[in-house]
PDB file of C-alpha atoms and ligand atoms in Angstrom:
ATOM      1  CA  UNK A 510     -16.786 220.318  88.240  1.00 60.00           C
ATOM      2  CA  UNK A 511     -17.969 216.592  87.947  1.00 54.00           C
ATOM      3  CA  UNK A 512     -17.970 214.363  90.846  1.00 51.00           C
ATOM      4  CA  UNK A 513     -15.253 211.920  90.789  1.00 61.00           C
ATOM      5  CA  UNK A 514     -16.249 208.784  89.197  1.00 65.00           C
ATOM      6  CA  UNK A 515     -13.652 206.440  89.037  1.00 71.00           C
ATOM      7  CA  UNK A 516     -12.519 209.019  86.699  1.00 85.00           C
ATOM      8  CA  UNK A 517      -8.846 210.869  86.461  1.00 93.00           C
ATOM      9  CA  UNK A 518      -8.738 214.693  86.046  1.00 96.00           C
ATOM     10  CA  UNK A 519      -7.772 216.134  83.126  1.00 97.00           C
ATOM     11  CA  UNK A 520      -5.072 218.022  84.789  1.00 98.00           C
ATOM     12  CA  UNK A 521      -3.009 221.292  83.513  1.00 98.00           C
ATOM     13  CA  UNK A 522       0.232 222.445  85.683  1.00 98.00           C
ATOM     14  CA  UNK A 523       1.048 226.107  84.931  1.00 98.00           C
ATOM     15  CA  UNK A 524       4.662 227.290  85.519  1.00 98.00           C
ATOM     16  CA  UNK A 525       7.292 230.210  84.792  1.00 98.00           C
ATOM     17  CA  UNK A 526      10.915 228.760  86.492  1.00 98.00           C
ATOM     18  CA  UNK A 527      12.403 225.939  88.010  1.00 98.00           C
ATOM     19  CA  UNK A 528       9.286 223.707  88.305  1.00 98.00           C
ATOM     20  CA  UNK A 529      10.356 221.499  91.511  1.00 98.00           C
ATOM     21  CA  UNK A 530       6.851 221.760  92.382  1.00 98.00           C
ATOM     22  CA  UNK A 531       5.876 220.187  88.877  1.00 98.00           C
ATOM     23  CA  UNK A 532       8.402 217.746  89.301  1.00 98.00           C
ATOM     24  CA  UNK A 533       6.898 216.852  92.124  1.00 98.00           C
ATOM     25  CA  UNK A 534       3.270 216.698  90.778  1.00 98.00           C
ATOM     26  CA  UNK A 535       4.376 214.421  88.287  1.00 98.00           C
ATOM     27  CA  UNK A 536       5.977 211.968  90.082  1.00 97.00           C
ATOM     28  CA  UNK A 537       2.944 211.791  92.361  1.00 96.00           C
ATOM     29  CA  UNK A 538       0.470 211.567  89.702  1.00 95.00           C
ATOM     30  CA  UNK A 539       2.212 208.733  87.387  1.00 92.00           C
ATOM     31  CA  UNK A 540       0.654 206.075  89.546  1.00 86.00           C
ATOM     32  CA  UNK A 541      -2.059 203.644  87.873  1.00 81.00           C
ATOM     33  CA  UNK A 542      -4.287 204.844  90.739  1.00 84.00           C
ATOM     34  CA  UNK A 543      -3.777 208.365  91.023  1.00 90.00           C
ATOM     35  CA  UNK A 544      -6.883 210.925  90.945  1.00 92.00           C
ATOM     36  CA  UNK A 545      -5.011 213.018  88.355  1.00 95.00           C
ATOM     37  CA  UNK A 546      -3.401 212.902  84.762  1.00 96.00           C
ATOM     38  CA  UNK A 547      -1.090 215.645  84.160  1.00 98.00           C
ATOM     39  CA  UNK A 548      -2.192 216.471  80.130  1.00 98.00           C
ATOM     40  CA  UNK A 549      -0.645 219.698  79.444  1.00 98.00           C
ATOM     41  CA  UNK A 550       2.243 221.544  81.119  1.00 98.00           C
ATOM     42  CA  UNK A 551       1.893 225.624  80.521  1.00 98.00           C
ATOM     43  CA  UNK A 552       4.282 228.169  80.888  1.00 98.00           C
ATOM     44  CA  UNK A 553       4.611 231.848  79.832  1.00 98.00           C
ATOM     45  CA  UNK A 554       8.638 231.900  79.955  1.00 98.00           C
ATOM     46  CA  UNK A 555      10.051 229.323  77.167  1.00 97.00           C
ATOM     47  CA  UNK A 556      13.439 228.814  78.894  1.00 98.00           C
ATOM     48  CA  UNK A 557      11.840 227.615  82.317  1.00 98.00           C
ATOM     49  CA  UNK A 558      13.638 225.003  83.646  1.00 98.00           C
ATOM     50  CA  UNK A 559      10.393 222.981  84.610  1.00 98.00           C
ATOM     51  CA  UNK A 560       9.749 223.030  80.995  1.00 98.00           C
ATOM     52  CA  UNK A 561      12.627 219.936  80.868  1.00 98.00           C
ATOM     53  CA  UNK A 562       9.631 217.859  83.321  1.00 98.00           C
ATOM     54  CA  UNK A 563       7.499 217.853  80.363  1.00 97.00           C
ATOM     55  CA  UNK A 564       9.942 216.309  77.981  1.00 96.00           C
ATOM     56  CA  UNK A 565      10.987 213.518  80.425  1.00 97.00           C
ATOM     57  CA  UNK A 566       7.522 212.712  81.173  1.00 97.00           C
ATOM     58  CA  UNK A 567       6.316 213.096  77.708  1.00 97.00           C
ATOM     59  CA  UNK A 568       3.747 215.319  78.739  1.00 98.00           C
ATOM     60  CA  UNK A 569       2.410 218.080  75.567  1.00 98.00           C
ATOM     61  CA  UNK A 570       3.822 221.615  76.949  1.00 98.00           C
ATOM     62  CA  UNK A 571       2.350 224.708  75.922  1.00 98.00           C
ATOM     63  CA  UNK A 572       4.215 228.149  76.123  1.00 98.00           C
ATOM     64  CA  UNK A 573       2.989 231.875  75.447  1.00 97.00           C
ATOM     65  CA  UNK A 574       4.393 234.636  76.500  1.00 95.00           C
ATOM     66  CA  UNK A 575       1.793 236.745  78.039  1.00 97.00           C
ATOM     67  CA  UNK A 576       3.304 240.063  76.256  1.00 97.00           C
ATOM     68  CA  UNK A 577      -0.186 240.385  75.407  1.00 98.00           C
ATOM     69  CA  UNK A 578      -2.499 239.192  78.106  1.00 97.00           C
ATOM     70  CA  UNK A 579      -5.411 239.489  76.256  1.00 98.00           C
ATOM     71  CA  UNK A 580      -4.537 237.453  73.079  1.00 98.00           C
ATOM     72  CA  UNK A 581      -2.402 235.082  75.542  1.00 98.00           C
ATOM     73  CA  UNK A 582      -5.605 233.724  77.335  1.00 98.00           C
ATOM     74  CA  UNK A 583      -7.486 233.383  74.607  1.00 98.00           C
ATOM     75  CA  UNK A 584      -4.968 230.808  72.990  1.00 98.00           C
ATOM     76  CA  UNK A 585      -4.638 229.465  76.607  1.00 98.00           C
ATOM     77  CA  UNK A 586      -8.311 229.076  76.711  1.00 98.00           C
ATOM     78  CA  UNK A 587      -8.550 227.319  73.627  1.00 98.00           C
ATOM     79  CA  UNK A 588      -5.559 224.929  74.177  1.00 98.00           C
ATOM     80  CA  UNK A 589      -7.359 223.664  77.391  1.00 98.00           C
ATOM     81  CA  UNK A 590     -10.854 223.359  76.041  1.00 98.00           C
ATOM     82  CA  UNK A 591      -8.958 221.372  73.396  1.00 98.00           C
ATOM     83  CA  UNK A 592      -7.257 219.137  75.819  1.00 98.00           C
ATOM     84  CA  UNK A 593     -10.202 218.621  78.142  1.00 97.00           C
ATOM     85  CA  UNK A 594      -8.930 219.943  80.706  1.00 98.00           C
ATOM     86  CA  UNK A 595     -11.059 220.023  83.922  1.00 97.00           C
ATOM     87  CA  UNK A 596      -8.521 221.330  86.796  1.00 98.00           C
ATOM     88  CA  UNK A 597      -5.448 224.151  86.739  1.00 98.00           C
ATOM     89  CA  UNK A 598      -2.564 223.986  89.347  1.00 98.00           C
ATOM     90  CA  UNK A 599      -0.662 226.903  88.939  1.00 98.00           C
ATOM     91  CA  UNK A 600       2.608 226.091  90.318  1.00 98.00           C
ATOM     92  CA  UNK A 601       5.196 228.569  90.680  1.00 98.00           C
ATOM     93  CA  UNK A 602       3.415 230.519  87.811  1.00 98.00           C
ATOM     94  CA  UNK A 603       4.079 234.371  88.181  1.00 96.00           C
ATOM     95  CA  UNK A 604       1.641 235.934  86.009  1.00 97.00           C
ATOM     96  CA  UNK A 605      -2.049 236.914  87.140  1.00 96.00           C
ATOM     97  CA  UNK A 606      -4.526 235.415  85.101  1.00 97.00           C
ATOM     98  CA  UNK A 607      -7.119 237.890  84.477  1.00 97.00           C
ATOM     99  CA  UNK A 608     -11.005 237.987  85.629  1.00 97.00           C
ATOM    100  CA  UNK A 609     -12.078 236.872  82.506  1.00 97.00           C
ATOM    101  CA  UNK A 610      -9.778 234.321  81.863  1.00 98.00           C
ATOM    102  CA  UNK A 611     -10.928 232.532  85.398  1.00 97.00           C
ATOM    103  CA  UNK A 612     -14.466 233.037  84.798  1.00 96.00           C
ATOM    104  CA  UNK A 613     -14.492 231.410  81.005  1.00 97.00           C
ATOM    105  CA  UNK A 614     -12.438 228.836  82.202  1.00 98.00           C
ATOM    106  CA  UNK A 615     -15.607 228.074  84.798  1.00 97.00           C
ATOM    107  CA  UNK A 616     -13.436 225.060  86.581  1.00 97.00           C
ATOM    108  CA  UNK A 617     -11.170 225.061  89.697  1.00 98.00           C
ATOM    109  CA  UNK A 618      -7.611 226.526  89.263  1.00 98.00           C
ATOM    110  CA  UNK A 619      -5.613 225.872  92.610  1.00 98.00           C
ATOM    111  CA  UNK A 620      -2.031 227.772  93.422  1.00 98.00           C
ATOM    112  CA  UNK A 621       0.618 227.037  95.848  1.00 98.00           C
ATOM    113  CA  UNK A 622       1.750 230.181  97.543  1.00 98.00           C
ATOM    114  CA  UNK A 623       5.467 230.084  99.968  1.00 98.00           C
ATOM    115  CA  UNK A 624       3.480 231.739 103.302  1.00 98.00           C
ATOM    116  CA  UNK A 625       0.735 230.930 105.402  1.00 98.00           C
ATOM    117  CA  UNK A 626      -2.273 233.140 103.517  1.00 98.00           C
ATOM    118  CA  UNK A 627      -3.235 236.252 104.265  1.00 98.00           C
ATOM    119  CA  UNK A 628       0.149 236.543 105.186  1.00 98.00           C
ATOM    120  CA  UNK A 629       2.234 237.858 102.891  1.00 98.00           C
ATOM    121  CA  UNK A 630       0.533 238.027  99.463  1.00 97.00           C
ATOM    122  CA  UNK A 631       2.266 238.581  95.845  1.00 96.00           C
ATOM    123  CA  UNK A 632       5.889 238.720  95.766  1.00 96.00           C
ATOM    124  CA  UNK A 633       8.936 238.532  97.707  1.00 97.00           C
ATOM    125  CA  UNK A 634       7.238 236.277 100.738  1.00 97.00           C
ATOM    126  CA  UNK A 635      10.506 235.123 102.287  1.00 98.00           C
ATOM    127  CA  UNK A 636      12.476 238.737 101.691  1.00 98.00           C
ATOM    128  CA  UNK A 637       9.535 240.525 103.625  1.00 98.00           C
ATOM    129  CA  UNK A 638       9.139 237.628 106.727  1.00 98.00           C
ATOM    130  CA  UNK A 639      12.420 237.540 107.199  1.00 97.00           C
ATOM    131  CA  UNK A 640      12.421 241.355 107.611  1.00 97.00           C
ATOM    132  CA  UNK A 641       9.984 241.311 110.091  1.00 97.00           C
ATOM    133  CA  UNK A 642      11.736 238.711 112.103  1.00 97.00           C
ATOM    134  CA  UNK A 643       9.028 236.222 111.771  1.00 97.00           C
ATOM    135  CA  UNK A 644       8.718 233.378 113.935  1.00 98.00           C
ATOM    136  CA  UNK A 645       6.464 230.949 111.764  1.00 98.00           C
ATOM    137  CA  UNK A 646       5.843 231.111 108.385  1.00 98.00           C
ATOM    138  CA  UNK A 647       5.008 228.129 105.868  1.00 98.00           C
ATOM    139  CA  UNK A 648       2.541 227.425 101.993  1.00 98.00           C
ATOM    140  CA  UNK A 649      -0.892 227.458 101.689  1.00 98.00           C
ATOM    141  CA  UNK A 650      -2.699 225.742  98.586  1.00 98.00           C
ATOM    142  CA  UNK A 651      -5.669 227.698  97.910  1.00 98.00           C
ATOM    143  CA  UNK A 652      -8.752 228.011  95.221  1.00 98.00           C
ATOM    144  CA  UNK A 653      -7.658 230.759  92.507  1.00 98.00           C
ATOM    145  CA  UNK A 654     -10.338 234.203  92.325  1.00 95.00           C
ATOM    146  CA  UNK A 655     -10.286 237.105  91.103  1.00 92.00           C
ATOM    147  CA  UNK A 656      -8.478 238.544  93.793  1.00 92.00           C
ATOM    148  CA  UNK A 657      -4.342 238.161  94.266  1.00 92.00           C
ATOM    149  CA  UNK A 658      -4.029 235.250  96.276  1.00 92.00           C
ATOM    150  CA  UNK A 659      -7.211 235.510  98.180  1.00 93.00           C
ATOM    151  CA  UNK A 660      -9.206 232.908  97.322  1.00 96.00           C
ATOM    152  CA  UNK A 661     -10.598 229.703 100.079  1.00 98.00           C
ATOM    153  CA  UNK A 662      -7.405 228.470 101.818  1.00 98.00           C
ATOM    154  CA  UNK A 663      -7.552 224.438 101.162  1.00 98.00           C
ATOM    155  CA  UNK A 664      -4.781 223.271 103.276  1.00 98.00           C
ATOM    156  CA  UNK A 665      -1.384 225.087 104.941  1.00 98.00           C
ATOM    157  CA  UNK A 666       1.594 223.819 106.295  1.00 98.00           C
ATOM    158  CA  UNK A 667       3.539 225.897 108.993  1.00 98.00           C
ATOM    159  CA  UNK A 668       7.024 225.771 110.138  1.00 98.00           C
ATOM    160  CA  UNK A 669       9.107 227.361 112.491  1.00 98.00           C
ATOM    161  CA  UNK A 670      11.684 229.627 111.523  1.00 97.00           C
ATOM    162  CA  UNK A 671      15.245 229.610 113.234  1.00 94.00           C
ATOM    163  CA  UNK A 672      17.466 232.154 113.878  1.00 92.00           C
ATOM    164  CA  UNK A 673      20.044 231.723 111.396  1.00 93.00           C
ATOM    165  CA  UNK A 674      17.637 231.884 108.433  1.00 96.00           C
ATOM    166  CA  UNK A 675      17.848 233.853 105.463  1.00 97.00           C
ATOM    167  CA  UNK A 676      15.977 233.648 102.346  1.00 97.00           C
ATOM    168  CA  UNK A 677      17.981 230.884 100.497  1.00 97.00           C
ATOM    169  CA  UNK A 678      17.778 228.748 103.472  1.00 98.00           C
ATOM    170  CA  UNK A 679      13.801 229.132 104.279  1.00 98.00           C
ATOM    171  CA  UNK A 680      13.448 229.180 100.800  1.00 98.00           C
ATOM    172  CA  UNK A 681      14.356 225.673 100.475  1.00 98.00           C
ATOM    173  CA  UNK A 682      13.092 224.365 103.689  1.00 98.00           C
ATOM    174  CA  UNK A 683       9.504 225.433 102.349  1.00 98.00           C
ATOM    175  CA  UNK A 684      10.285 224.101  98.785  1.00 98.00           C
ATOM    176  CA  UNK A 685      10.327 220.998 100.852  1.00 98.00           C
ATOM    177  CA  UNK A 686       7.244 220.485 102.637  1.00 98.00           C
ATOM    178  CA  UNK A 687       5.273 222.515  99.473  1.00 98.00           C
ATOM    179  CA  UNK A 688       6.342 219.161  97.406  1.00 98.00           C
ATOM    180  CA  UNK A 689       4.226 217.128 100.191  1.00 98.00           C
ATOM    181  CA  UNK A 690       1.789 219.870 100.837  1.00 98.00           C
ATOM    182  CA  UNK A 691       0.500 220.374  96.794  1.00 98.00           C
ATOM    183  CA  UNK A 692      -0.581 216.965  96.470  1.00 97.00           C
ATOM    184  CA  UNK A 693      -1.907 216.391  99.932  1.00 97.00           C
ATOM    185  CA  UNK A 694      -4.500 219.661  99.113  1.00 98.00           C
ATOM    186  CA  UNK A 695      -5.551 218.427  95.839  1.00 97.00           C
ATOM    187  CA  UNK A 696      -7.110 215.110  97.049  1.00 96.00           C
ATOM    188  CA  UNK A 697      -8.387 217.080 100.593  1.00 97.00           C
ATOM    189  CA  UNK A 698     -10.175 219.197  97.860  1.00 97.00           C
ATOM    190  CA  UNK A 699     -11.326 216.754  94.923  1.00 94.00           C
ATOM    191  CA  UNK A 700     -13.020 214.561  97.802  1.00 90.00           C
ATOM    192  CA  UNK A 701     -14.356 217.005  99.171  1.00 87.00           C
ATOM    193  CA  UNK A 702     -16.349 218.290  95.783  1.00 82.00           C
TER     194      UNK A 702
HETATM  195  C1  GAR B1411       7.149 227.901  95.049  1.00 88.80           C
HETATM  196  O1  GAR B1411       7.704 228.149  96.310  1.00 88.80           O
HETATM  197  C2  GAR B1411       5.733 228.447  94.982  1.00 88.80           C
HETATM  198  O2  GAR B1411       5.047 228.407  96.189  1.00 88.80           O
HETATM  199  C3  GAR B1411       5.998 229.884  94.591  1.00 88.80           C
HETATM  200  O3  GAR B1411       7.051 229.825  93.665  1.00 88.80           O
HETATM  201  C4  GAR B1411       7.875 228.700  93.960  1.00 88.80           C
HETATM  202  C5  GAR B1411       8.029 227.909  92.691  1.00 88.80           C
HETATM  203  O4  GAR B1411       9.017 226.925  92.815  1.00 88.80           O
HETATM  204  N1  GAR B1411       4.834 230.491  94.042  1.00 88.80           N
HETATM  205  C6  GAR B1411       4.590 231.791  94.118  1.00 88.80           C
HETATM  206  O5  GAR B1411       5.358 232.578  94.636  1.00 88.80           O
HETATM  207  C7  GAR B1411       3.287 232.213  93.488  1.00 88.80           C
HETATM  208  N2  GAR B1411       2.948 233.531  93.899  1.00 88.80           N
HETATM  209  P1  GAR B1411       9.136 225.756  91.762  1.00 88.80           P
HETATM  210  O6  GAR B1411       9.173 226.420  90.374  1.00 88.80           O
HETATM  211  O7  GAR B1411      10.407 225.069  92.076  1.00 88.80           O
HETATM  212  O8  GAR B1411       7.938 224.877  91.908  1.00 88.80           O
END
């Protein structure tokens, strides 16, 4: 990707639910001086809450529905070439994007994942360290590759976890410091391109 040049970044947020992390993006990135401009918000699920972000914000929202992966990217891939879009923040989105898709696109797609990476990859993060009785556990933004949640770790935020917590509640509690941890990450890594 280009250097930063005074420049915003063409910027694409990818979802499938709720979208608090979107939300949060947004708010963050409405700013005169903000390194970002949210263009396009994605999804593969039409009734995703998030979607309701893009309305309020007036921001163009793109769904499709990944039945067929294949014939999904290659609209996907054509809707952000159209747009100009030079970054991907997949937040909250629960679909892999395939090999292909990552290597056409050929710029940097970041994710947010709810545990501190390698910990706890794919799904069910807060089921499975609550199980094993945990003490820490946290998000980590990271670069997007072609293996599941694997690629560079950019920045992670741990917390502790109490003895009294369940799912819902660490759930939330991570929610909360993923809204301050996304954005923080995406500078850390556009200055340091
Ligand atoms: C977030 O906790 C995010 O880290 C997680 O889904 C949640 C989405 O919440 N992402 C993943 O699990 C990706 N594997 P949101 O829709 O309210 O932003």
């Amino acid at each position: 990707m280009e250097k930063l040049n005074g420049k915003k970044i063409n910027t694409a947020v990818f979802i499938s639910g709720r979208g608090s992390n979107l939300r949060s993006l947004i708010e963050h990135y409405k700013k005169k001086n903000s390194l970002l401009s949210i263009k396009l918000i994605v999804s593969n699920n039409r009734k995703a809450k998030g979607l309701i972000y893009a309305k309020r914000s007036k921001i163009i929202k793109y769904v499709t529905n990944f039945k067929n992966k294949n014939v999904s990217e290659k609209k996907l891939l054509k809707k952000l070439f159209n747009h100009k879009i030079n970054l991907i923040c997949l937040a909250g989105f629960m679909k892999i994007l395939s090999e292909n898709f990552i290597k056409k696109f050929k710029k940097p797609i970041l994710n947010i994942h709810p545990s501190l990476l390698p910990k706890y990859k794919g799904l069910n993060t807060h089921k499975k360290v609550i199980k094993n009785k945990e003490k820490f556990s946290g998000s980590t933004v990271h670069l997007v590759s072609t293996k599941l949640d694997s690629g560079k770790i950019i920045l992670q935020k741990k917390i502790k976890i109490s003895k009294y917590e369940n799912e819902k509640t660490l759930e939330k509690k991570i929610l909360k410091i993923e809204h301050e941890l996304y954005p923080k990450a995406i500078k850390k890594f556009l200055i340091n391109l």
